[in-house]
């Protein structure tokens, strides 16, 4: 039997040792030969933060799972295979898609489910959609797509704000050099030449900015990937910017330099030389004034939009993280392992589980220990359709789904499920005792909506013939297991080793527990290595595949939300700083230009307060207009982030008010600095410059 | 009204200190019309800035109507100047984007005067200086003489006891200059103490006393004769 090892594993675990190829490894207790190493960039059929270490031929699946009486390939209910293919050149994809759809329907028609009368419509509508597979299965695009699109929009807005600042900077430089420009024009310089000169300057400026930006991007990408995939070991994403990315970023900075350099250059080159040569005057009224102010207003409006977005995301994340999952996380740890991969047969499991629970209880500091198929909020879910005894057969498309898992006796206490009615799973619920289940409140609400007593009711999951399989013996409180954004699903819990009476072969896979949950007295040093050692002592093939605190596991569920929220917040603050800098720049420039005017005002009796108020009010008027434009825009844009929010309306008045206050404060600070400078104008000096 | 004792002013540029006023001792009585003359760089404008309390970097003692200016802080000096002093500049210093009426109103806007009272005062001043017809014009729509007239009206609106004028006719034609100087004479006759800086002998002739500065020192002062006359007029 031969398998292929991934390049990353070869490098990480075997330091690229060439003798690995051809050597024999024991994989899931079976000896296999390493046939080769994948190319460095190969990451399997999809992009994931935990790419495979080994690639195993499809035919070995049956042998590798000793628990299964037969291959998963023969289980029609298990949809687990992805199909990747290379299309011949010149193939019509639409025709191919139609052919594959026909094949799918032909196959489905052989299944009993689709042979029922009311399934004809579903069968007719079943079809295949071919998607580009050049980059593998697009799971990450689907998972991160919406968030990334949002981030791209946010980045574009920040870029726009930065561009406005560049435009203002170039404009101010042009204004400051108005006399020089006028002299040049008076001496015969052509307008086109002056524009060219200014454009050159802004392009050089933006190129320098682009180069600096690339350095920031290089470091930023690494930070970003660490934030997005904190637990990734072999993330198949290269943080080094590629040539197309470099070219795009550089081209963009060049383009912005050109676009935002043209307008100021045009305005400056159209100043009247005679007027400029006459010297400074006592007014801020010039051709560029309105352009500058408009840019500042635009910045203020855009940054309000971004701040509102950031506020909504932050509030949503906070609500997500602080929602009541129903769990208890203090002093709880989750250890994942795989008795299936250690080669255990079904009949060996009872002894193994007894031994594990016994040895875990014996560890110092451990109060409770329980095995389970999986644990809350680890990203796992098993679900089936429920058929309740004494009720008519549910219609084909009726919603009868419930999630389920197998749990050990102390599981409910460790995780935080409170037993509300009846009893929980106990040590007496063994493989040979009466098959029982415990359901959650959501299950009761869904299947017993009229207040019927669920205790004593029987149900099964393999059609109407299975309705007598299990008896409900208890109801426990709700806990979120899977989707954080959606209400708690209906769930039922089964003892670890009871096999369903109907279709027992479908029940074997679930007998293999995947996790051990422990409750400790306070924190226990070295618990992970103790668990690892305990398992290894039972069987060296029992390895710990993952270890985390329960709180850490839940925390990890928010990685994507946290990343998006943090980045949006970061961009929002960046936009705020840029807008504040822009406002500061324009106000400072205005103050500098109006030094003589301020001198006159102070000579005529204006005190510091009135000069500060005058300058500040002008800055605040610009921010105010920006807010007036930004508020409705933010209000309208809220629907674009709505899909990313949890329990927060897109139109959240508190977030909007917060963003307004933050922006107003930033504008006030940005305006106050030049205003204070204006107030310290020495009238004598100011009048002398006249 | 004004008493300067050993007033000195210097500017520091790098390691060198340039003196623009040296031990100036000066007494100016109410109703005087003093002309300060001297070559460029003699310290005329610096003296005017000290008197106008625009400058507070000088040394020495300065009493204004018995109040020790040298002991005041910047705010107190600004308050005193705002109440008692008006200034007229060579280049008028009107604000280009304000109308004539708004320019004249400017000093009042820095005082706690109700808007209605201010409007009345502005109307009175426009009437007094016969520029009612120009109240809605902007400075660039006026001739130099008219602009300076507005400058004087602005300086006089809050009825200052002392009017300081720095080369008030420096940018004007002789006919306009004469009209402005007649205006100053009238104001002086009505009781305003005036200190003007000028290069013009003709303008100096309107004054009652001439002080000549050279290199920051008071070189000559026609006080004694004219000051006595001013005191007599006041009595």
XYZ file of C-alpha atoms in Angstrom, chain A residues 281-283 285 597 600-601 603-607 610 684 687-688 690, chain B residues 11 49 54-55 82 89 91 93-98 106-107 110 154:
34
model
C -3.828 89.351 0.812
C -5.989 89.173 3.827
C -8.427 86.578 2.673
C -10.804 83.236 -0.717
C -5.900 88.737 8.776
C -5.396 92.674 11.950
C -8.192 91.138 13.975
C -4.745 94.468 16.527
C -8.391 95.529 16.431
C -9.142 93.805 19.697
C -9.836 90.152 18.953
C -8.811 88.043 21.930
C -12.509 84.683 19.599
C 3.268 92.947 15.100
C 1.270 92.991 10.194
C 4.905 93.172 9.219
C 1.741 92.299 5.074
C 15.285 92.076 18.230
C 3.525 99.118 18.386
C 0.625 95.162 20.195
C 4.154 94.490 21.347
C -9.399 97.348 23.013
C -2.399 101.321 9.134
C -1.958 99.559 3.982
C -5.629 96.263 6.595
C -9.277 96.001 5.697
C -10.505 92.425 5.446
C -11.187 91.768 1.791
C -14.173 89.506 2.259
C -16.036 91.843 4.593
C -15.096 94.437 13.462
C -13.669 96.083 16.651
C -14.844 91.736 19.919
C -13.020 101.443 11.960
